[in-house]
């Protein structure tokens, strides 16, 4: 048995100026910027959403600008296998997460649990 | 004075088979499908999110597949003008909403209030 659910959304911005991109989205959505928890995440800026809401981050990227979603899971490999059975394609692992592509073409990531209420509120799946 | 906030996300799918696309995202995210409120919205399928969470819809589109966000506002024109001052570009009106493009290139929509707690929880802006 493993668990997963929608974790949040990443606003991928192809821009050299991450601060300006983050400031636009912060003001557009009326959400304050807050420091990233991880100092190695210099390409991310977090938008301050409430604890019970999907997380929202602005990311500096090299590819085209887009928005992608993250699925949080307590067993990345089991979740990737589950999604593959549903028709998603494995793109590959990155650091602690795994990039996938939906049958309809959108890229998305399977990430470790992000929010405190994950264990209580995530979906339960019988693996295998 | 007007109000706005993040309303939710639309998963735009370039596919002739909206049911299959909606089924994939429903199973991937562990969110049930529910009927659209509006019979004219045959290109949409709603994912059942809790009332206090951003809405989530799967849409059949002709353009490339992507994910876009919606901002809900009680005064569409005032919100479009506010976002334009922040650097967004007007794309144009569609039915009851307005399509815009962020400085970083993502398309997004300004829509009418979607959720019951909009008045209590949206951001307040002094127009003009």
Tab-separated table of C-alpha atoms in Angstrom, chain A residues 53, chain B residues 3 5-6 50-54 72 113-123:
chain	number	residue	atom	x	y	z
A	53	UNK	CA	-3.780	24.418	0.098
B	3	UNK	CA	-11.351	41.524	-5.223
B	5	UNK	CA	-7.560	35.501	-6.027
B	6	UNK	CA	-6.318	32.262	-7.522
B	50	UNK	CA	-13.153	20.141	-1.744
B	51	UNK	CA	-15.036	23.445	-1.551
B	52	UNK	CA	-12.067	25.204	0.060
B	53	UNK	CA	-9.569	24.012	-2.560
B	54	UNK	CA	-8.728	25.472	-5.987
B	72	UNK	CA	-11.359	34.781	-10.093
B	113	UNK	CA	-15.984	34.270	-8.793
B	114	UNK	CA	-16.054	30.476	-8.672
B	115	UNK	CA	-16.081	29.506	-5.020
B	116	UNK	CA	-18.474	30.223	-2.166
B	117	UNK	CA	-15.784	31.703	0.106
B	118	UNK	CA	-14.620	34.195	-2.523
B	119	UNK	CA	-16.070	37.306	-0.837
B	120	UNK	CA	-14.605	36.405	2.540
B	121	UNK	CA	-11.163	35.263	1.434
B	122	UNK	CA	-10.182	37.010	-1.808
B	123	UNK	CA	-7.567	39.776	-1.948
